[in-house]
Amino acid sequence: MTDPGGAPSGITPARLEAVRARIAAACAAAGRGPEAVTLVAVSKTFPAEAVRAAYALGLRDFGENYAQELRLKAEALRDLALRWHFVGHLQRNKVGPVAAWASVVHAVDSVPIAAALGRRVAQAGRSVRVLVQVDLTGAEGRSGCAPEALPAVLDAVRAEGSLTLSGLMTLPPHTEDPRGARAFFDALAALRERHGGPSALPELSMGMTHDLEVAIEAGATMVRVGTGLFGHRG
Ligand SMILES: *Cc1c(COP(=O)(O)O)cnc(C)c1O
């Protein structure tokens, strides 16, 4: 696999160092320690061997978008002590693999999804940390609950004994200039303040390869990085 620029895809120590340096610099600029931000390596579309190579370089948190792909990789890598993050849109008929394998689910966005996930996680005898995805664009057809629907979704997560409410996640629209995401990240941080602050919602999952500095400046505690670590997806 090669990307359009010709660089082979796959994790390398240089790619990991570059991402870690960006995170450290952004944390320093924001007066936060580098341990304030969890790097979630988004391995979607890359094979299990790519995750194993990343694990060997010290990464422990991995993000997947598709339930079936999560299942296949998690089963292939069950010998590794890693944490799977499910960062994709969760559908009710696909909660099984997520309930069985995820440690953190970033994109719960409705009352029925919270209930379905909670039930399946309880059946599996597990517990899962949950972030509620909020859509701050108001555009049609986007994942995430509207800010007005957030209290009901938070309550639905809290009602499930198998789920631990951990925070909020958002996905801004893509803009060429990463600073275009800043207003969306600030809006998510403000929404957290309105709903109990960091003690109620410790995690803010925001920022990807393109805009992680802007997200960290706005208070991100989890950044979800794919391309920056693994190269371009084929
Ligand atoms: C693919 C994906 C990412 C990673 O995006 P990159 O631009 O490759 O860093 C992060 N979050 C979500 C929800 C994704 O689907």
Coordinates of N, CA and C in Angstrom, one line a residue, residues 22-231:
R22 N 3.8 16.4 18.4 CA 2.7 17.4 18.2 C 1.8 17.5 19.4
I23 N 1.5 16.4 20.0 CA 0.7 16.4 21.2 C 1.4 17.1 22.4
A24 N 2.7 16.7 22.5 CA 3.4 17.3 23.6 C 3.5 18.8 23.5
A25 N 3.8 19.3 22.3 CA 3.9 20.7 22.0 C 2.6 21.4 22.3
A26 N 1.5 20.8 21.8 CA 0.2 21.4 22.1 C -0.2 21.5 23.5
C27 N 0.2 20.4 24.3 CA -0.1 20.4 25.7 C 0.8 21.5 26.4
A28 N 2.0 21.6 26.0 CA 2.9 22.6 26.6 C 2.3 24.0 26.4
A29 N 1.9 24.2 25.1 CA 1.4 25.6 24.8 C 0.1 25.9 25.6
A30 N -0.6 24.8 25.9 CA -1.9 25.0 26.7 C -1.7 24.9 28.2
G31 N -0.4 24.7 28.6 CA -0.1 24.6 30.0 C -0.7 23.3 30.6
R32 N -0.8 22.3 29.8 CA -1.2 21.0 30.3 C -0.1 20.0 30.2
G33 N -0.1 19.0 31.1 CA 0.9 17.9 31.0 C 0.6 17.0 29.8
P34 N 1.6 16.4 29.2 CA 1.3 15.5 28.0 C 0.5 14.3 28.4
E35 N 0.5 13.9 29.7 CA -0.3 12.8 30.1 C -1.8 13.2 30.2
A36 N -2.1 14.5 30.0 CA -3.5 14.9 30.0 C -4.3 14.4 28.8
V37 N -3.6 14.0 27.8 CA -4.2 13.6 26.5 C -3.9 12.1 26.2
T38 N -5.0 11.3 26.0 CA -4.8 10.0 25.5 C -4.8 9.9 24.0
L39 N -3.7 9.3 23.5 CA -3.7 9.1 22.0 C -4.4 7.8 21.6
V40 N -5.5 7.9 20.9 CA -6.2 6.8 20.4 C -5.8 6.6 18.9
A41 N -5.2 5.4 18.7 CA -4.7 5.1 17.3 C -5.8 4.5 16.5
V42 N -6.3 5.3 15.5 CA -7.5 4.8 14.7 C -6.9 3.9 13.6
S43 N -7.2 2.6 13.8 CA -6.6 1.6 12.9 C -7.5 1.0 11.9
K44 N -8.7 1.7 11.7 CA -9.7 1.2 10.7 C -9.0 1.1 9.4
T45 N -9.4 0.0 8.7 CA -9.0 -0.4 7.3 C -7.5 -1.0 7.3
F46 N -6.8 -0.8 8.4 CA -5.4 -1.4 8.5 C -5.5 -2.8 9.1
P47 N -4.7 -3.7 8.7 CA -4.8 -5.1 9.2 C -4.4 -5.3 10.6
A48 N -4.7 -6.4 11.2 CA -4.4 -6.7 12.6 C -2.9 -6.6 12.8
E49 N -2.1 -6.9 11.8 CA -0.6 -6.9 11.9 C -0.1 -5.4 12.1
A50 N -0.8 -4.5 11.5 CA -0.5 -3.1 11.7 C -0.7 -2.6 13.2
V51 N -1.8 -3.2 13.8 CA -2.0 -2.9 15.2 C -1.0 -3.6 16.1
R52 N -0.6 -4.8 15.7 CA 0.4 -5.5 16.5 C 1.8 -4.7 16.4
A53 N 2.1 -4.1 15.3 CA 3.3 -3.3 15.1 C 3.2 -2.0 16.0
A54 N 2.0 -1.4 16.0 CA 1.9 -0.2 16.8 C 2.0 -0.5 18.3
Y55 N 1.4 -1.7 18.7 CA 1.5 -2.1 20.1 C 2.9 -2.3 20.5
A56 N 3.7 -2.9 19.6 CA 5.2 -3.1 19.9 C 5.9 -1.8 20.0
L57 N 5.4 -0.7 19.4 CA 6.0 0.6 19.6 C 5.5 1.3 20.9
G58 N 4.5 0.7 21.6 CA 4.1 1.2 22.9 C 2.7 1.7 22.9
L59 N 2.0 1.7 21.8 CA 0.6 2.2 21.8 C -0.3 1.1 22.4
R60 N -1.3 1.6 23.2 CA -2.2 0.7 23.9 C -3.7 0.9 23.6
D61 N -4.0 2.1 23.0 CA -5.4 2.5 22.8 C -5.7 2.5 21.3
F62 N -6.6 1.7 20.8 CA -6.9 1.6 19.3 C -8.3 1.9 19.0
G63 N -8.6 2.6 18.0 CA -9.9 3.0 17.6 C -10.4 2.3 16.3
E64 N -11.6 1.8 16.3 CA -12.2 1.2 15.1 C -13.6 1.8 14.9
N65 N -14.0 1.7 13.6 CA -15.3 2.4 13.2 C -16.4 1.4 12.9
Y66 N -16.0 0.1 12.5 CA -17.0 -0.8 12.1 C -17.0 -2.0 13.0
A67 N -18.2 -2.4 13.4 CA -18.3 -3.5 14.4 C -17.7 -4.8 14.0
Q68 N -17.9 -5.2 12.7 CA -17.4 -6.5 12.2 C -15.8 -6.4 12.1
E69 N -15.3 -5.3 11.7 CA -13.8 -5.1 11.6 C -13.2 -5.2 13.1
L70 N -13.9 -4.6 14.0 CA -13.5 -4.6 15.4 C -13.4 -6.1 15.9
R71 N -14.5 -6.8 15.6 CA -14.5 -8.2 16.0 C -13.3 -9.0 15.5
L72 N -13.1 -8.9 14.2 CA -12.0 -9.7 13.5 C -10.7 -9.3 14.1
K73 N -10.4 -8.0 14.3 CA -9.1 -7.6 14.8 C -9.0 -8.0 16.3
A74 N -10.0 -7.8 17.0 CA -10.0 -8.1 18.5 C -9.7 -9.6 18.7
E75 N -10.4 -10.4 17.9 CA -10.2 -11.9 18.1 C -8.7 -12.2 17.7
A76 N -8.2 -11.6 16.6 CA -6.9 -11.9 16.1 C -5.8 -11.5 17.1
L77 N -6.1 -10.5 17.9 CA -5.1 -9.8 18.8 C -5.5 -10.0 20.3
R78 N -6.2 -11.1 20.6 CA -6.6 -11.3 22.0 C -5.5 -11.5 22.9
D79 N -4.3 -11.8 22.4 CA -3.1 -12.0 23.3 C -2.5 -10.7 23.8
L80 N -2.9 -9.6 23.2 CA -2.4 -8.3 23.6 C -3.2 -7.6 24.6
A81 N -2.6 -6.9 25.5 CA -3.3 -6.1 26.6 C -3.6 -4.7 26.1
L82 N -4.5 -4.6 25.1 CA -4.8 -3.3 24.6 C -6.3 -2.9 24.8
R83 N -6.6 -1.7 24.6 CA -8.0 -1.2 24.8 C -8.5 -0.8 23.5
W84 N -9.7 -1.4 23.2 CA -10.4 -1.0 21.9 C -11.4 0.1 22.2
H85 N -11.3 1.1 21.3 CA -12.2 2.3 21.4 C -13.1 2.1 20.1
F86 N -14.4 2.1 20.3 CA -15.3 2.1 19.1 C -15.7 3.6 18.9
V87 N -15.2 4.1 17.7 CA -15.4 5.5 17.4 C -16.4 5.8 16.3
G88 N -17.0 4.7 15.7 CA -17.9 4.9 14.6 C -19.3 5.1 15.1
H89 N -20.2 5.2 14.1 CA -21.6 5.3 14.4 C -22.1 4.0 14.8
L90 N -22.8 3.9 15.9 CA -23.3 2.6 16.5 C -24.7 2.4 16.0
Q91 N -24.9 1.2 15.4 CA -26.3 0.8 15.0 C -26.8 -0.3 15.9
R92 N -28.1 -0.3 16.1 CA -28.6 -1.2 17.1 C -28.4 -2.6 16.8
N93 N -28.4 -3.0 15.5 CA -28.2 -4.4 15.1 C -26.8 -4.8 15.1
K94 N -25.9 -3.8 15.4 CA -24.4 -4.1 15.4 C -23.8 -4.0 16.7
V95 N -24.6 -3.9 17.8 CA -23.9 -3.6 19.1 C -23.2 -4.8 19.7
G96 N -23.5 -6.0 19.2 CA -22.9 -7.2 19.7 C -21.4 -7.2 19.9
P97 N -20.7 -7.0 18.7 CA -19.2 -7.0 18.8 C -18.6 -5.9 19.7
V98 N -19.3 -4.8 19.6 CA -18.9 -3.6 20.4 C -19.0 -3.9 21.9
A99 N -20.2 -4.5 22.3 CA -20.4 -4.9 23.7 C -19.4 -5.9 24.2
A100 N -19.0 -6.8 23.2 CA -18.1 -7.9 23.6 C -16.6 -7.4 23.7
W101 N -16.2 -6.4 22.9 CA -14.8 -6.0 22.8 C -14.4 -4.6 23.2
A102 N -15.3 -3.7 23.1 CA -14.8 -2.3 23.3 C -14.6 -2.0 24.8
S103 N -13.6 -1.2 25.1 CA -13.4 -0.6 26.5 C -14.1 0.7 26.6
V104 N -14.1 1.5 25.5 CA -14.6 2.8 25.4 C -15.4 2.9 24.1
V105 N -16.7 3.4 24.3 CA -17.5 3.7 23.1 C -17.6 5.2 23.0
H106 N -17.2 5.8 21.9 CA -17.2 7.3 21.8 C -18.4 7.9 21.2
A107 N -19.3 7.1 20.6 CA -20.3 7.7 19.8 C -21.7 7.3 20.1
V108 N -22.1 7.1 21.3 CA -23.5 6.9 21.7 C -24.2 8.2 21.5
D109 N -25.3 8.1 20.7 CA -26.0 9.4 20.4 C -27.5 9.3 20.5
S110 N -28.1 8.3 21.1 CA -29.5 8.2 21.3 C -29.9 7.4 22.5
V111 N -31.1 7.6 23.0 CA -31.6 6.8 24.2 C -31.6 5.3 23.8
P112 N -32.2 5.0 22.6 CA -32.3 3.5 22.3 C -30.9 2.8 22.2
I113 N -30.0 3.6 21.6 CA -28.6 3.0 21.5 C -28.0 2.8 22.9
A114 N -28.2 3.7 23.7 CA -27.6 3.6 25.1 C -28.2 2.4 25.8
A115 N -29.5 2.2 25.6 CA -30.2 1.1 26.3 C -29.8 -0.3 25.7
A116 N -29.7 -0.3 24.3 CA -29.3 -1.5 23.7 C -27.8 -1.9 24.0
L117 N -27.0 -0.9 24.0 CA -25.6 -1.2 24.4 C -25.5 -1.7 25.8
G118 N -26.2 -1.0 26.7 CA -26.1 -1.3 28.2 C -26.6 -2.7 28.4
R119 N -27.6 -3.1 27.7 CA -28.2 -4.5 27.9 C -27.2 -5.5 27.4
R120 N -26.6 -5.3 26.2 CA -25.6 -6.3 25.7 C -24.3 -6.4 26.5
V121 N -23.9 -5.2 27.0 CA -22.7 -5.2 27.8 C -22.9 -6.0 29.1
A122 N -24.1 -5.8 29.7 CA -24.5 -6.5 30.9 C -24.5 -8.0 30.7
Q123 N -25.1 -8.4 29.6 CA -25.2 -9.8 29.2 C -23.8 -10.4 29.1
A124 N -22.9 -9.6 28.6 CA -21.5 -10.1 28.4 C -20.8 -10.1 29.7
G125 N -21.4 -9.6 30.8 CA -20.7 -9.5 32.1 C -19.5 -8.5 32.1
R126 N -19.7 -7.5 31.3 CA -18.6 -6.5 31.2 C -19.0 -5.2 31.6
S127 N -18.1 -4.2 31.6 CA -18.5 -2.8 31.8 C -17.7 -2.0 30.7
V128 N -18.3 -0.9 30.3 CA -17.8 -0.1 29.2 C -17.9 1.3 29.5
R129 N -16.9 2.1 29.2 CA -17.0 3.6 29.3 C -17.6 4.2 28.1
V130 N -18.5 5.1 28.3 CA -19.3 5.7 27.2 C -19.1 7.2 27.1
L131 N -18.8 7.7 25.9 CA -18.9 9.1 25.6 C -20.1 9.3 24.7
V132 N -20.8 10.4 24.9 CA -21.9 10.8 24.1 C -21.5 11.7 23.0
Q133 N -21.8 11.3 21.7 CA -21.5 12.1 20.6 C -22.5 13.2 20.4
V134 N -22.1 14.4 20.2 CA -23.0 15.6 20.0 C -22.7 16.1 18.6
D135 N -23.7 16.4 17.9 CA -23.6 17.1 16.6 C -23.8 18.6 16.8
L136 N -22.8 19.4 16.5 CA -22.8 20.8 16.8 C -23.0 21.6 15.5
T137 N -23.2 20.9 14.4 CA -23.4 21.6 13.1 C -24.8 21.9 12.7
G138 N -25.7 21.0 13.3 CA -27.1 21.2 12.9 C -27.5 20.7 11.5
A139 N -26.5 20.2 10.8 CA -26.7 19.8 9.4 C -27.5 18.4 9.4
E140 N -28.2 18.2 8.3 CA -29.0 17.0 8.1 C -28.0 15.7 8.0
G141 N -28.5 14.6 8.5 CA -27.8 13.4 8.3 C -26.5 13.1 9.0
R142 N -26.2 13.9 10.0 CA -24.9 13.7 10.7 C -25.2 12.9 11.9
S143 N -24.2 12.1 12.3 CA -24.3 11.3 13.6 C -24.1 12.3 14.7
G144 N -24.6 11.9 15.9 CA -24.5 12.7 17.1 C -25.9 13.3 17.5
C145 N -26.1 13.4 18.8 CA -27.4 14.0 19.2 C -27.3 15.5 19.1
A146 N -28.4 16.1 19.0 CA -28.5 17.6 19.1 C -28.2 18.0 20.5
P147 N -27.6 19.2 20.7 CA -27.4 19.7 22.1 C -28.6 19.6 23.0
E148 N -29.8 19.9 22.5 CA -31.0 19.9 23.3 C -31.4 18.4 23.7
A149 N -30.9 17.4 23.0 CA -31.3 16.1 23.3 C -30.2 15.5 24.3
L150 N -29.2 16.2 24.5 CA -28.1 15.6 25.4 C -28.5 15.2 26.8
P151 N -29.3 16.0 27.5 CA -29.7 15.5 28.9 C -30.3 14.2 28.9
A152 N -31.2 13.9 27.9 CA -31.9 12.6 27.9 C -30.9 11.5 27.6
V153 N -30.0 11.7 26.7 CA -29.0 10.7 26.4 C -28.1 10.4 27.5
L154 N -27.6 11.5 28.2 CA -26.8 11.3 29.4 C -27.5 10.5 30.5
D155 N -28.8 10.8 30.7 CA -29.6 10.0 31.7 C -29.7 8.6 31.3
A156 N -29.9 8.3 30.0 CA -30.0 7.0 29.5 C -28.7 6.2 29.7
V157 N -27.6 6.8 29.6 CA -26.3 6.1 29.8 C -26.2 5.9 31.3
R158 N -26.5 6.9 32.1 CA -26.4 6.7 33.6 C -27.4 5.6 34.1
A159 N -28.4 5.4 33.4 CA -29.4 4.4 33.9 C -28.9 3.0 33.7
E160 N -27.9 2.8 32.9 CA -27.4 1.4 32.6 C -26.2 1.1 33.6
G161 N -26.4 0.1 34.4 CA -25.4 -0.2 35.4 C -24.1 -0.7 34.7
S162 N -24.2 -1.2 33.5 CA -23.0 -1.7 32.8 C -22.2 -0.7 32.1
L163 N -22.7 0.6 32.1 CA -22.0 1.6 31.4 C -21.6 2.7 32.4
T164 N -20.4 3.2 32.1 CA -19.9 4.4 32.9 C -19.8 5.6 32.0
L165 N -20.6 6.6 32.4 CA -20.6 7.8 31.6 C -19.2 8.6 31.8
S166 N -18.5 8.8 30.7 CA -17.1 9.3 30.8 C -17.0 10.7 30.1
G167 N -17.8 11.1 29.2 CA -17.6 12.3 28.6 C -18.4 12.5 27.3
L168 N -17.8 13.5 26.5 CA -18.5 13.9 25.2 C -17.5 13.8 24.1
M169 N -18.1 13.6 22.9 CA -17.3 13.5 21.7 C -18.0 14.3 20.6
T170 N -17.2 15.0 19.7 CA -17.7 15.6 18.5 C -16.8 15.5 17.3
L171 N -17.4 15.6 16.2 CA -16.7 15.5 14.9 C -17.1 16.8 14.1
P172 N -16.2 17.7 14.0 CA -16.5 19.0 13.3 C -16.5 18.7 11.8
P173 N -17.2 19.6 11.0 CA -17.1 19.4 9.6 C -15.6 19.7 9.1
H174 N -15.2 19.1 8.1 CA -13.8 19.3 7.6 C -13.6 20.7 7.1
T175 N -12.6 21.4 7.5 CA -12.2 22.7 6.9 C -10.7 22.6 6.6
E176 N -10.3 23.3 5.5 CA -8.9 23.3 5.1 C -8.0 23.8 6.2
D177 N -8.4 24.9 6.8 CA -7.7 25.4 7.9 C -8.2 24.8 9.2
P178 N -7.3 24.0 9.9 CA -7.8 23.4 11.1 C -8.4 24.3 12.2
R179 N -8.1 25.6 12.1 CA -8.7 26.5 13.1 C -10.2 26.6 12.9
G180 N -10.6 26.2 11.7 CA -12.1 26.2 11.5 C -12.8 25.3 12.5
A181 N -12.1 24.3 13.0 CA -12.8 23.4 14.0 C -12.9 24.0 15.4
R182 N -12.2 25.1 15.6 CA -12.1 25.6 17.0 C -13.4 25.9 17.6
A183 N -14.3 26.6 16.9 CA -15.6 26.9 17.4 C -16.4 25.7 17.8
F184 N -16.3 24.6 17.1 CA -17.0 23.4 17.5 C -16.4 22.7 18.7
F185 N -15.1 22.8 18.8 CA -14.4 22.2 20.0 C -14.8 23.1 21.3
D186 N -14.8 24.4 21.1 CA -15.2 25.3 22.2 C -16.6 25.0 22.6
A187 N -17.5 24.8 21.6 CA -18.9 24.5 21.9 C -19.1 23.2 22.7
L188 N -18.2 22.2 22.4 CA -18.3 21.0 23.1 C -17.9 21.2 24.6
A189 N -16.8 21.9 24.8 CA -16.3 22.2 26.1 C -17.3 23.0 26.9
A190 N -18.0 23.9 26.2 CA -19.0 24.7 26.9 C -20.2 23.9 27.3
L191 N -20.6 22.9 26.4 CA -21.7 22.0 26.7 C -21.3 21.1 27.9
R192 N -20.1 20.7 28.0 CA -19.7 20.0 29.2 C -19.9 20.8 30.5
E193 N -19.5 22.1 30.4 CA -19.7 23.0 31.6 C -21.1 23.1 32.0
R194 N -22.0 23.1 31.0 CA -23.4 23.2 31.3 C -24.0 21.9 31.9
H195 N -23.3 20.8 31.7 CA -23.8 19.5 32.2 C -22.9 18.9 33.2
G196 N -22.4 19.7 34.1 CA -21.7 19.1 35.3 C -20.2 19.3 35.3
G197 N -19.7 19.8 34.2 CA -18.2 20.0 34.2 C -17.4 18.8 34.2
P198 N -16.1 18.9 34.3 CA -15.1 17.8 34.2 C -15.4 16.7 35.3
S199 N -16.0 17.0 36.4 CA -16.2 16.0 37.4 C -17.3 15.0 36.9
A200 N -18.3 15.5 36.2 CA -19.3 14.7 35.7 C -18.9 14.0 34.4
L201 N -18.2 14.8 33.6 CA -17.8 14.3 32.2 C -16.3 14.6 32.0
P202 N -15.5 13.7 32.5 CA -14.0 14.0 32.5 C -13.4 14.0 31.1
E203 N -14.0 13.2 30.1 CA -13.3 13.1 28.8 C -14.0 14.0 27.8
L204 N -13.1 14.6 27.0 CA -13.5 15.3 25.7 C -12.8 14.7 24.6
S205 N -13.5 13.9 23.8 CA -12.9 13.2 22.6 C -13.0 14.1 21.4
M206 N -12.0 14.8 21.0 CA -12.1 15.7 19.9 C -10.6 15.9 19.3
G207 N -10.6 16.0 18.0 CA -9.3 16.2 17.4 C -8.8 14.9 16.7
M208 N -8.4 15.1 15.4 CA -7.9 14.0 14.6 C -6.5 14.5 14.0
T209 N -6.0 13.7 13.1 CA -4.6 14.1 12.5 C -4.5 15.6 12.2
H210 N -5.6 16.0 11.5 CA -5.6 17.4 10.9 C -5.6 18.5 11.9
D211 N -6.3 18.3 13.0 CA -6.7 19.4 13.9 C -6.4 19.1 15.4
L212 N -5.5 18.2 15.7 CA -5.3 17.8 17.1 C -4.8 18.9 17.9
E213 N -3.9 19.8 17.4 CA -3.4 20.9 18.2 C -4.6 21.8 18.6
V214 N -5.5 22.1 17.7 CA -6.6 23.0 18.0 C -7.5 22.4 19.1
A215 N -7.7 21.1 19.0 CA -8.5 20.3 19.9 C -7.9 20.4 21.3
I216 N -6.6 20.2 21.4 CA -5.9 20.1 22.7 C -6.0 21.5 23.3
E217 N -5.8 22.5 22.5 CA -5.9 23.9 23.0 C -7.3 24.2 23.6
A218 N -8.3 23.5 23.0 CA -9.7 23.7 23.5 C -10.1 22.7 24.6
G219 N -9.1 21.9 25.0 CA -9.4 21.0 26.2 C -9.6 19.5 25.9
A220 N -9.2 19.1 24.7 CA -9.4 17.6 24.4 C -8.6 16.8 25.4
T221 N -9.2 15.7 25.8 CA -8.5 14.7 26.7 C -8.2 13.4 25.9
M222 N -8.8 13.2 24.7 CA -8.6 12.1 23.9 C -8.5 12.6 22.4
V223 N -7.4 12.3 21.7 CA -7.4 12.6 20.3 C -7.4 11.3 19.5
R224 N -8.1 11.3 18.4 CA -8.3 10.1 17.6 C -7.5 10.2 16.3
V225 N -6.4 9.5 16.2 CA -5.4 9.8 15.1 C -5.2 8.5 14.3
G226 N -5.6 8.7 13.0 CA -5.4 7.5 12.1 C -4.2 7.8 11.1
T227 N -4.5 8.6 10.1 CA -3.5 8.9 9.0 C -2.1 9.3 9.6
G228 N -2.1 10.1 10.6 CA -0.8 10.6 11.1 C 0.1 9.4 11.6
L229 N -0.6 8.3 12.1 CA 0.2 7.2 12.6 C 0.4 6.1 11.5
F230 N -0.7 5.8 10.8 CA -0.6 4.6 9.9 C -0.5 5.0 8.4
G231 N -0.5 6.3 8.1 CA -0.4 6.7 6.7 C -1.9 6.7 6.1

